[in-house]
Structure formats: structure tokens, C-alpha cells
PDB file of C-alpha atoms in Angstrom:
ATOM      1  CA  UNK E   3      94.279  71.507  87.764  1.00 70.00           C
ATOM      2  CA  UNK E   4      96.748  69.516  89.981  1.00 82.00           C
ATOM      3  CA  UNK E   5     100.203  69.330  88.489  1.00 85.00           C
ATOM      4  CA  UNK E   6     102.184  66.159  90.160  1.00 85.00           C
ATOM      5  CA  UNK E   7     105.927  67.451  88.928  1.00 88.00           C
ATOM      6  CA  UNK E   8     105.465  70.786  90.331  1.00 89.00           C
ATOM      7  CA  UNK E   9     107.863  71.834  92.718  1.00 90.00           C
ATOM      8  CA  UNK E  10     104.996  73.122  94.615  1.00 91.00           C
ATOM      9  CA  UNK E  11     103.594  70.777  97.020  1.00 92.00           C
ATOM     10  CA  UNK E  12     100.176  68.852  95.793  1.00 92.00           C
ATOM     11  CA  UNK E  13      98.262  69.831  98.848  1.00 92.00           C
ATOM     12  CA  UNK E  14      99.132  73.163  98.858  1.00 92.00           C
ATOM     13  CA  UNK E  15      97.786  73.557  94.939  1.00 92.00           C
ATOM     14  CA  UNK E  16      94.553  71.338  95.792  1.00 93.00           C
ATOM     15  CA  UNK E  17      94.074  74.223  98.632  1.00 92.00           C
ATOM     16  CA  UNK E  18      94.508  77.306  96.492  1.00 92.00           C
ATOM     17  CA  UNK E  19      92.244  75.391  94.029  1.00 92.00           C
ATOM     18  CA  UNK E  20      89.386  74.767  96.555  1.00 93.00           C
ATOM     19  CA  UNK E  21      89.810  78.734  97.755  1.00 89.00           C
ATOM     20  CA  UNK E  22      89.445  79.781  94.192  1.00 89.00           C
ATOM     21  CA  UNK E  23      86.241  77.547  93.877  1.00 91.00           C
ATOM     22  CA  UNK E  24      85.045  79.403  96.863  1.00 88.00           C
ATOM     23  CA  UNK E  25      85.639  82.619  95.769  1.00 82.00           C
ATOM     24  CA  UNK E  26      83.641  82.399  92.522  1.00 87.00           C
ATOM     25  CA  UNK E  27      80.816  80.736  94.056  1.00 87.00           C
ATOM     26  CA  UNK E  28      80.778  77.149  92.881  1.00 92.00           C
ATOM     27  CA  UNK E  29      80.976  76.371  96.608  1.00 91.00           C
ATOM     28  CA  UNK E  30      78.812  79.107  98.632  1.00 88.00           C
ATOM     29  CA  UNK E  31      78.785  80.212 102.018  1.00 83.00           C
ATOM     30  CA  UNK E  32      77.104  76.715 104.130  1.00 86.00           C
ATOM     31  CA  UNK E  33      76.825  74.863 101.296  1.00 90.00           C
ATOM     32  CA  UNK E  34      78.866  71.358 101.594  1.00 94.00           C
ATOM     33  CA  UNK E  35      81.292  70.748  99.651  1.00 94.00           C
ATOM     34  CA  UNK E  36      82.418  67.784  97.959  1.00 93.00           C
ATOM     35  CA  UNK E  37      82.856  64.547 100.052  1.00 93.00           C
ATOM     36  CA  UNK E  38      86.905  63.709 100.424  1.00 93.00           C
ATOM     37  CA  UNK E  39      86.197  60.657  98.450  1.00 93.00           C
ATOM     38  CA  UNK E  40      84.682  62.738  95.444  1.00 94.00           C
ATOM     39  CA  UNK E  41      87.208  65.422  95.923  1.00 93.00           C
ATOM     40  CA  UNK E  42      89.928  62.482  95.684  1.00 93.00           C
ATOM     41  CA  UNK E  43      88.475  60.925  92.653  1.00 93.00           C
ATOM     42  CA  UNK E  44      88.078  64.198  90.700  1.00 92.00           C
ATOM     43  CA  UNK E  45      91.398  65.719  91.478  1.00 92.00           C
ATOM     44  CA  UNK E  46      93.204  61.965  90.922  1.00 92.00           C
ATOM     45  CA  UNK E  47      95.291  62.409  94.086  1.00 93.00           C
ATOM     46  CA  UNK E  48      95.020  60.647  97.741  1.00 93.00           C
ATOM     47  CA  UNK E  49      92.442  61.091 100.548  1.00 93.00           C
ATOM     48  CA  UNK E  50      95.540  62.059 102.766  1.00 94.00           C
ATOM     49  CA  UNK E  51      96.376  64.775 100.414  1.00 94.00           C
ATOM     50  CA  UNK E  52      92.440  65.724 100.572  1.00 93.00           C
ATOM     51  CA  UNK E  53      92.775  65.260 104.426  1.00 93.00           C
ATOM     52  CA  UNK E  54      95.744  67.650 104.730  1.00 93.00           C
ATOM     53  CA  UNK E  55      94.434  70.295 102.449  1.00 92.00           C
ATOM     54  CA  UNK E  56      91.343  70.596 104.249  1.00 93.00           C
ATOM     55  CA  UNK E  57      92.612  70.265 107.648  1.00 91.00           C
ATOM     56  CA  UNK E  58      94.477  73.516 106.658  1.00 88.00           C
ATOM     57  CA  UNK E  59      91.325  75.201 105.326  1.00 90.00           C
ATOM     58  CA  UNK E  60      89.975  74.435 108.938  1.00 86.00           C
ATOM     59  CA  UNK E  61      92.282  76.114 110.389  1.00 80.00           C
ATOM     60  CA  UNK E  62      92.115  79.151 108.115  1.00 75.00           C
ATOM     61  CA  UNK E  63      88.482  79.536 109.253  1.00 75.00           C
ATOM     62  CA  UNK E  64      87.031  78.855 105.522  1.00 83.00           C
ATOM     63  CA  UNK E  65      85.987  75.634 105.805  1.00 88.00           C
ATOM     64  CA  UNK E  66      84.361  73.883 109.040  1.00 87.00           C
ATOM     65  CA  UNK E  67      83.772  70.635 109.338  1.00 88.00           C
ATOM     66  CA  UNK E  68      80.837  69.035 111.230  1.00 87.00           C
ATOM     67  CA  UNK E  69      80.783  65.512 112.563  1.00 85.00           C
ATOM     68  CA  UNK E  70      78.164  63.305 110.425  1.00 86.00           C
ATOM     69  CA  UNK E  71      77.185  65.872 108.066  1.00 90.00           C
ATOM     70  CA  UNK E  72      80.375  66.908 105.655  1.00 91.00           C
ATOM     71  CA  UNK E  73      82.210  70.509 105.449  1.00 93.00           C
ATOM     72  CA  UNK E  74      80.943  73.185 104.974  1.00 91.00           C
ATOM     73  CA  UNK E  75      82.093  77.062 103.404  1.00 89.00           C
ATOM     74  CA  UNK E  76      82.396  79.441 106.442  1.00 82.00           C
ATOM     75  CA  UNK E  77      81.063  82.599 106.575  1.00 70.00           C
ATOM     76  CA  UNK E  78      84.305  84.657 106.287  1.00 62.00           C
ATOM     77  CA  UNK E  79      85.621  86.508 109.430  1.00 57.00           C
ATOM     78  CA  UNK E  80      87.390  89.596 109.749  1.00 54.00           C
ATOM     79  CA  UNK E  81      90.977  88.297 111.071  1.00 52.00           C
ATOM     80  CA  UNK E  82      93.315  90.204 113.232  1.00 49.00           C
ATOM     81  CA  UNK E  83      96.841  89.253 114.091  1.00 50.00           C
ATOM     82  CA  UNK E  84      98.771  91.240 116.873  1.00 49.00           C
ATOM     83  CA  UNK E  85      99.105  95.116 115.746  1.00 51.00           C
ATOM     84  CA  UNK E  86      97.318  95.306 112.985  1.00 60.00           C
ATOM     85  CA  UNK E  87      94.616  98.660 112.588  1.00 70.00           C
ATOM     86  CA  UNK E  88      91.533  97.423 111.267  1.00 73.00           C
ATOM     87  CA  UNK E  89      91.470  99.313 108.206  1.00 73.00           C
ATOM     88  CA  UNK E  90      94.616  97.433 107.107  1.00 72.00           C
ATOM     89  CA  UNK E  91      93.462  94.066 108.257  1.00 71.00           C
ATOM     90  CA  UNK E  92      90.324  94.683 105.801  1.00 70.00           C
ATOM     91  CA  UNK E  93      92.435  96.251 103.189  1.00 70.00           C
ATOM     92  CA  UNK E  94      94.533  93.279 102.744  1.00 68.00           C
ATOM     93  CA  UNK E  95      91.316  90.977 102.713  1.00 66.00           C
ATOM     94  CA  UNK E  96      90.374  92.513  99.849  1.00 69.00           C
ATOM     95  CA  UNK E  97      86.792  93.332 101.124  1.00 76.00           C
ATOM     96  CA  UNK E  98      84.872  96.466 101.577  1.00 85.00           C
ATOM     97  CA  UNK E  99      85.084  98.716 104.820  1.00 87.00           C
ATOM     98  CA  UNK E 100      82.926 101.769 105.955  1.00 92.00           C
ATOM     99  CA  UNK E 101      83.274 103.672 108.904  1.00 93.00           C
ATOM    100  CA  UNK E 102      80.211 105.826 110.302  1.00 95.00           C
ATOM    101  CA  UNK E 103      81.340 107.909 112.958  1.00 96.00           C
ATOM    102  CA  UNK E 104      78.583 108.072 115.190  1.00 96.00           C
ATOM    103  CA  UNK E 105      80.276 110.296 117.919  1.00 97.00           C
ATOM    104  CA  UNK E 106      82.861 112.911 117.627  1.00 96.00           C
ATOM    105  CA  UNK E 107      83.117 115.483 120.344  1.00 95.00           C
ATOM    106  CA  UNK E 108      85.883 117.129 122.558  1.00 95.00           C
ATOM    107  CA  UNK E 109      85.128 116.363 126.260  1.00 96.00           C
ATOM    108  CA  UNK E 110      87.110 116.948 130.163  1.00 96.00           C
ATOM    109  CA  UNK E 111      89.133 114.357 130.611  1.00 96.00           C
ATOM    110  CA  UNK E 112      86.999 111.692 132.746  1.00 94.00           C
ATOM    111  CA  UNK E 113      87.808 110.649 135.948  1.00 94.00           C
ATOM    112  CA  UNK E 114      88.737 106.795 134.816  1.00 93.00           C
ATOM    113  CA  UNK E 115      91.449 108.110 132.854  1.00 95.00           C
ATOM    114  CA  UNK E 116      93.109 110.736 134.257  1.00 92.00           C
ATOM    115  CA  UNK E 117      95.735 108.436 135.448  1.00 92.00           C
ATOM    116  CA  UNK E 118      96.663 107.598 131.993  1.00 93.00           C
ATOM    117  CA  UNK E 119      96.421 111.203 130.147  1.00 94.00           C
ATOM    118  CA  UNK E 120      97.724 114.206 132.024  1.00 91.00           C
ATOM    119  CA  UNK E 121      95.514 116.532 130.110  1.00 92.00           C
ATOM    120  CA  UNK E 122      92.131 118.577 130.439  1.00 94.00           C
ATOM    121  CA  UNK E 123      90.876 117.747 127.144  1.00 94.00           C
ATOM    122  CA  UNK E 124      90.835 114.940 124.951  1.00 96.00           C
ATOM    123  CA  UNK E 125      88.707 113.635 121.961  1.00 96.00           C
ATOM    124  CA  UNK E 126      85.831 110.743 121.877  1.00 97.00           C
ATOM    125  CA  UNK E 127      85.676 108.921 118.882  1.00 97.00           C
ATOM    126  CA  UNK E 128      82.725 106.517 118.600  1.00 97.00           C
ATOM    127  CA  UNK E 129      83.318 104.545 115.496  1.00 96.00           C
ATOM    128  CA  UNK E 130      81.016 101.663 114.049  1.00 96.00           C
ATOM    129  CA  UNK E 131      83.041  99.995 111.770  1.00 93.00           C
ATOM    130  CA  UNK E 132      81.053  98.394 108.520  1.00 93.00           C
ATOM    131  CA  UNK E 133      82.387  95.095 106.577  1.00 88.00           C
ATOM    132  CA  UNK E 134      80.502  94.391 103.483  1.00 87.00           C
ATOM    133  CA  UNK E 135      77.258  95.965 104.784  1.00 90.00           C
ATOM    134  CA  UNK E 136      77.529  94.336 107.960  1.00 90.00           C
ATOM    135  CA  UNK E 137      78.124  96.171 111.011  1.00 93.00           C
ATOM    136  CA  UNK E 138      81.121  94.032 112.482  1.00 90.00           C
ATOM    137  CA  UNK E 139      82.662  95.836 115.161  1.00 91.00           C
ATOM    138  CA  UNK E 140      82.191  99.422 117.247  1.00 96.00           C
ATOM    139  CA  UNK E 141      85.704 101.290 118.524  1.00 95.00           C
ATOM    140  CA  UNK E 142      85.061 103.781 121.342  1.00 97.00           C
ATOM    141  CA  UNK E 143      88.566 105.923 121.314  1.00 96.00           C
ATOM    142  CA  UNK E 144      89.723 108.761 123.571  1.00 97.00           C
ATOM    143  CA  UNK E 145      92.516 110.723 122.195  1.00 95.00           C
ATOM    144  CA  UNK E 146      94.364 114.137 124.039  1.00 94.00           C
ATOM    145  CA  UNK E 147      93.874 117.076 121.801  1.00 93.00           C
ATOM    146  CA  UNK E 148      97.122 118.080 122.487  1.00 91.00           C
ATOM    147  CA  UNK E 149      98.755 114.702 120.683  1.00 91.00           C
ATOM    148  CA  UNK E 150      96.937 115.840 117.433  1.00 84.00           C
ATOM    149  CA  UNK E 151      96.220 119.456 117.412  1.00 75.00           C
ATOM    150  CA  UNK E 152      92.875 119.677 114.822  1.00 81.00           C
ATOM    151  CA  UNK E 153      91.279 117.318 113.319  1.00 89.00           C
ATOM    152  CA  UNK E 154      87.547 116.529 112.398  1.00 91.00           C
ATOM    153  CA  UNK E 155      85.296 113.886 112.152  1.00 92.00           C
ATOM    154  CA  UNK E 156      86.300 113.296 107.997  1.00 92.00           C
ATOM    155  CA  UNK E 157      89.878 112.789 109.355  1.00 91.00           C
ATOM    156  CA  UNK E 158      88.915 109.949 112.061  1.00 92.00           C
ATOM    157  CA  UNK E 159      87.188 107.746 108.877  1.00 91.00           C
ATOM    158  CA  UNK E 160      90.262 106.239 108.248  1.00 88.00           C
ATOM    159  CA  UNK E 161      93.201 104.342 110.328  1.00 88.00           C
ATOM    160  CA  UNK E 162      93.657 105.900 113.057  1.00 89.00           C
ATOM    161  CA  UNK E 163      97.457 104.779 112.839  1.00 88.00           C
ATOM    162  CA  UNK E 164      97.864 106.137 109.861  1.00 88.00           C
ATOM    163  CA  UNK E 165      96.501 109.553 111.275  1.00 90.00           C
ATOM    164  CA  UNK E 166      98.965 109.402 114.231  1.00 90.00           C
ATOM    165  CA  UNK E 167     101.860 108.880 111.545  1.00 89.00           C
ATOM    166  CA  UNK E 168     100.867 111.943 109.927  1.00 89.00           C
ATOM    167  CA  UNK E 169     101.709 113.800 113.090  1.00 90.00           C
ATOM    168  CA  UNK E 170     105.076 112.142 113.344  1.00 90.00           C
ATOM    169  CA  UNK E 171     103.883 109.361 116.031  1.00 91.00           C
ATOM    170  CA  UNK E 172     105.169 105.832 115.226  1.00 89.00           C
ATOM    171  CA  UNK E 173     102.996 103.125 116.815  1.00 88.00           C
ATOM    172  CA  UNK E 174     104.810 100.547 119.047  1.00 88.00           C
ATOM    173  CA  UNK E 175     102.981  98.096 121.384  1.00 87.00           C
ATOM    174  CA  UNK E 176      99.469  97.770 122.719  1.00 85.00           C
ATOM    175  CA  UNK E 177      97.861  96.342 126.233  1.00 87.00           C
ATOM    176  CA  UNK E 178      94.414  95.147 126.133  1.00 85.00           C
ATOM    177  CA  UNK E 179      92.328  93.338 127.946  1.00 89.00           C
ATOM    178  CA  UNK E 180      89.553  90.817 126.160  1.00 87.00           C
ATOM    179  CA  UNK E 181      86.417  89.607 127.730  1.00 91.00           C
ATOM    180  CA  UNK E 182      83.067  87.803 126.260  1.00 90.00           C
ATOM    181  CA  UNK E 183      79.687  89.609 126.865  1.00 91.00           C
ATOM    182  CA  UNK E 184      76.336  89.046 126.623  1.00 89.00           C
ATOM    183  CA  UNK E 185      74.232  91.049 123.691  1.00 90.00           C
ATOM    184  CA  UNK E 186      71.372  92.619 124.540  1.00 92.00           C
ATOM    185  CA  UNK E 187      68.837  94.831 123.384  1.00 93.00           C
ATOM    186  CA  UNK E 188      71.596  97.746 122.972  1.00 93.00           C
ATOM    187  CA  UNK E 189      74.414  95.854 121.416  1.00 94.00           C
ATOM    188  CA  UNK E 190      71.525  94.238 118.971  1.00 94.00           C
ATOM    189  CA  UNK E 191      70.417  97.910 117.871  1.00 94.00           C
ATOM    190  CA  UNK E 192      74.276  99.134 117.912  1.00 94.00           C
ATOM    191  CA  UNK E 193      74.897  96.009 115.890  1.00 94.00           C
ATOM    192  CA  UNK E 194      71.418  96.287 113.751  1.00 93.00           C
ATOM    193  CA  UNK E 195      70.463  92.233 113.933  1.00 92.00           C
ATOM    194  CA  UNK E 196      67.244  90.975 115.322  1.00 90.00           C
ATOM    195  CA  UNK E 197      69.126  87.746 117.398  1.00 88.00           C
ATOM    196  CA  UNK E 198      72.001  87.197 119.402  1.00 88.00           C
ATOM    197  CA  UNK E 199      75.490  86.429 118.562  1.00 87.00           C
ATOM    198  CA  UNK E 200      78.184  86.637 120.467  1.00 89.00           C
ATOM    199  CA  UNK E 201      80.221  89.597 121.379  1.00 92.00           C
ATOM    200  CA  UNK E 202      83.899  90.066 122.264  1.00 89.00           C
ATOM    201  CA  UNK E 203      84.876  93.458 124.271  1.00 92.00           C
ATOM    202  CA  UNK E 204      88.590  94.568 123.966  1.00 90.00           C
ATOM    203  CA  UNK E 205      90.037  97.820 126.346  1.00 93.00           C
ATOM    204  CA  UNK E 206      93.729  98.509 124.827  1.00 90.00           C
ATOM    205  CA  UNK E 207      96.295 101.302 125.502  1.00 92.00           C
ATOM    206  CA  UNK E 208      98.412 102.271 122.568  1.00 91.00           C
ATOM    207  CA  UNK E 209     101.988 103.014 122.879  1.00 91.00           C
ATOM    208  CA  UNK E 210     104.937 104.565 121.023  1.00 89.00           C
ATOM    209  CA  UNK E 211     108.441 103.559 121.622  1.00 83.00           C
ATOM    210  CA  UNK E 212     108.938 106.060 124.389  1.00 87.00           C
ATOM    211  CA  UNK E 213     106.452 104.279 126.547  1.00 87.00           C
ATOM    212  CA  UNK E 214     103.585 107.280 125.940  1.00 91.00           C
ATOM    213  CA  UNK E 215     100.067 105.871 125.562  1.00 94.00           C
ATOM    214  CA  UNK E 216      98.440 107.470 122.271  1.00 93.00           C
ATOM    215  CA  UNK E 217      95.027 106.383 122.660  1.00 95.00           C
ATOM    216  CA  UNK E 218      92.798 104.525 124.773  1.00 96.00           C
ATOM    217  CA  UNK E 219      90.173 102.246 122.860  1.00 94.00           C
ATOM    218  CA  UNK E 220      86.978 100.481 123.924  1.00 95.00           C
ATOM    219  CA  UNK E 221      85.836  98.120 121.334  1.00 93.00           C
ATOM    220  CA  UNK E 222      82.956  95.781 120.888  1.00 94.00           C
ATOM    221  CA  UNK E 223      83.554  92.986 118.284  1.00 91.00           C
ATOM    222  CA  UNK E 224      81.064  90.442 116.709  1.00 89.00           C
ATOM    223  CA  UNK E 225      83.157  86.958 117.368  1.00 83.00           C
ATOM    224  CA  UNK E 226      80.983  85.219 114.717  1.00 81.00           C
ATOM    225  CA  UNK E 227      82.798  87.707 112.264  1.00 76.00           C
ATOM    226  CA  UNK E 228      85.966  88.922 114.137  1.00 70.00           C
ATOM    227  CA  UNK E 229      88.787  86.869 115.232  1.00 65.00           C
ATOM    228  CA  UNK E 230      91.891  88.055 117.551  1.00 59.00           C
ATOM    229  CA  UNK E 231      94.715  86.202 117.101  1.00 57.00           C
ATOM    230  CA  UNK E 232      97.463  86.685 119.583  1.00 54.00           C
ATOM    231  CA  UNK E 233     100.993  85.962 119.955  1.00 52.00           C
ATOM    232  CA  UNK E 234     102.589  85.352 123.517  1.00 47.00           C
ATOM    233  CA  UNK E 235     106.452  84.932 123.815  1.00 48.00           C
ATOM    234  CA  UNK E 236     108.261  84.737 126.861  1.00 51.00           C
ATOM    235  CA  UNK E 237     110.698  87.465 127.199  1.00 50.00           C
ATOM    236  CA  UNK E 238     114.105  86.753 127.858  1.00 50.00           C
ATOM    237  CA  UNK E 239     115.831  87.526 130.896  1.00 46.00           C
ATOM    238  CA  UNK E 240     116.075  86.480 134.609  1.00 44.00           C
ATOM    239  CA  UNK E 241     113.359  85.601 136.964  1.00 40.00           C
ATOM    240  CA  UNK E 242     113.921  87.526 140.278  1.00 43.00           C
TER     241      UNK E 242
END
């Protein structure tokens, strides 16, 4: 299993090996796994090795480790990294995505943002979006009807970035907000679970490269299954 005169480093194999152990069950979601002195002993390579390996599989969110008890197989999240749609993030994951559309109306442009859209009327989008059987997150989306000209509720299943490069739109930047909520006897129906978990609500702007917002987007995310990963970098330049 471990090969000592590959050029590829022994850690890194003993991780891929542990993943692929994972992935066809000999290790299942909360079961331990294999104490680093029997995982040392049966691979014939170092506790440090061991140590680094899983430290990395910590960090990757698919193993945790609890003090006094061993680690333990996560429950795999849905991970997001910067601009990413969701459909691609679950695409890549190799994992199964549904999207019911459980709203899909034109409407007046509301109050709230008629400082970002300088049209009468735009479309509402509510989206619950389905991982594995699991509803994981719910998108709430306002686009103009002017951006898009017609479209219909079959044509809103998919990425919604994909559907703006259709229409010759290309996708630069977004600004969101993220705050933690509280579930409660709405988000558990929304979310269809009889206890709480936590929640994670995100309100984003999406931009081209002209500086023109596309779409506004209200989303409610279940952290125990979601993670948002974001990358700040100081821009360079002069402070005035």
C-alpha cells in the first residue's frame, strides 16, 4: 500500500489511502478509526508520518479528532471556496444535487432594493437546494427581467452562472455579508429536520466586470453541512 521509494511523499500516499478506505466504507461516517499506533504498525511507517497525514485530514474536514476518545469519519460538508456557484462546488464533489424551486414569480421591484436595480420588474427565485437527499441550503435570488429577457422556472434548476453566461454576462466579483442565526420552527420545516443545527445566512451582490450587480441573493446555509471558505488579500496601493 505504502511505497517508501516513491517520489511521492509517504504521508501524502498514507492520506489518499485512508480517503479511499473512507470512501468504500471500511471506515463509516462516526465510526473511529484506527488508533495512530495501529495505523503505524499496519502501514510499517512512523507515528509522525501518521500524525501529519491525519492532521491534514483534519483540516480537510474528513476526519475530526476528539480529545480522549480517538478520530472519527466526518460527516462530509458541502465546501465552498470564494466564487464558486453551488452547482459546480457539488459537481466537482462528485455527489448528487437537486434543486426544487419552490418560488418563481415576477414581482415590482421592492422598496429595499431599488437602490441597487433601476428597474420596475425583476424575478424571485426561491431555491432549496438538495445534497444527497438532504436539504442543505435555501437561495432566495432577485434578478431584473430586463438582464435575462424569458426564462422559466426549468431554466433556474441549474447554475445560475451558467444561465447568465448564456446571455453573454461574465461573472466577476461578489459582496456578501455572513451572519449566524438561530433555527426555529420555520427554518426546521424549510430545512425538514425535527432538531436544531446551526444556520449560516449569506446576503451577496453579484457583479460583472463593469461594476453592474447581476443578482441579489439571500441564502440560508446548514453550517453542519456547508462551509464558506474565504480569501482576504490586501490590495495594493496607498493608504490616504
Amino acid at each position: 500500500m505504502i511505497d517508501k521509494s516513491s517520489p511521492i511523499p509517504v504521508y501524502y500516499q498514507l492520506k489518499e489511502d485512508i480517503k479511499r478506505k473512507i470512501a468504500e466504507g471500511v471506515w463509516q461516517v462516526g465510526q473511529c478509526i484506527d488508533s495512530e499506533r495501529e495505523l503505524s504498525e499496519g502501514y510499517g511507517v512512523s507515528r509522525m508520518t501518521i500524525r501529519q497525514a491525519l492532521g491534514e485530514l483534519v483540516q480537510d474536514g474528513i476526519l475530526v479528532r476528539e480529545k480522549g476518545k480517538g478520530t472519527f469519519v466526518c460527516d462530509p460538508k458541502v465546501k465552498q471556496m470564494d466564487m464558486m456557484s453551488f452547482s459546480e462546488i457539488i459537481k466537482k464533489s462528485g455527489r448528487k444535487l437537486e434543486t426544487k424551486v419552490l418560488e418563481f414569480k415576477i414581482i415590482d421591484n421592492p422598496e429595499e432594493l431599488m437602490d441597487t436595480f433601476s428597474f420596475d420588474k425583476l424575478y424571485k427565485i426561491n431555491r432549496m437546494r438538495i445534497v444527497d437527499g438532504e436539504n442543505i441550503a435555501n437561495e432566495i435570488v432577485y434578478i431584473p427581467c430586463d438582464y435575462c429577457g424569458y426564462i422559466n422556472e426549468e431554466r433556474v434548476r441549474g447554475s445560475l452562472f451558467n444561465l447568465f453566461e448564456e446571455f453573454g454576462y461574465i461573472i466577476n466579483h461578489s459582496e456578501a455579508s455572513i451572519k449566524a442565526i438561530i433555527m426555529d420552527d420555520y427554518y426546521k420545516e424549510l430545512f425538514n429536520l425535527d432538531k436544531e443545527v446551526p444556520l449560516l445566512k449569506t446576503y451577496s451582490k453579484t457583479f460583472t466586470s463593469e461594476n453592474k450587480v447581476l443578482f441579489v441573493e439571500e441564502a440560508i446555509y446548514r453550517s453542519d453541512k456547508y462551509d464558506l471558505e474565504v480569501n482576504i488579500s490586501r490590495r495594493e496601493g496607498r493608504i490616504r
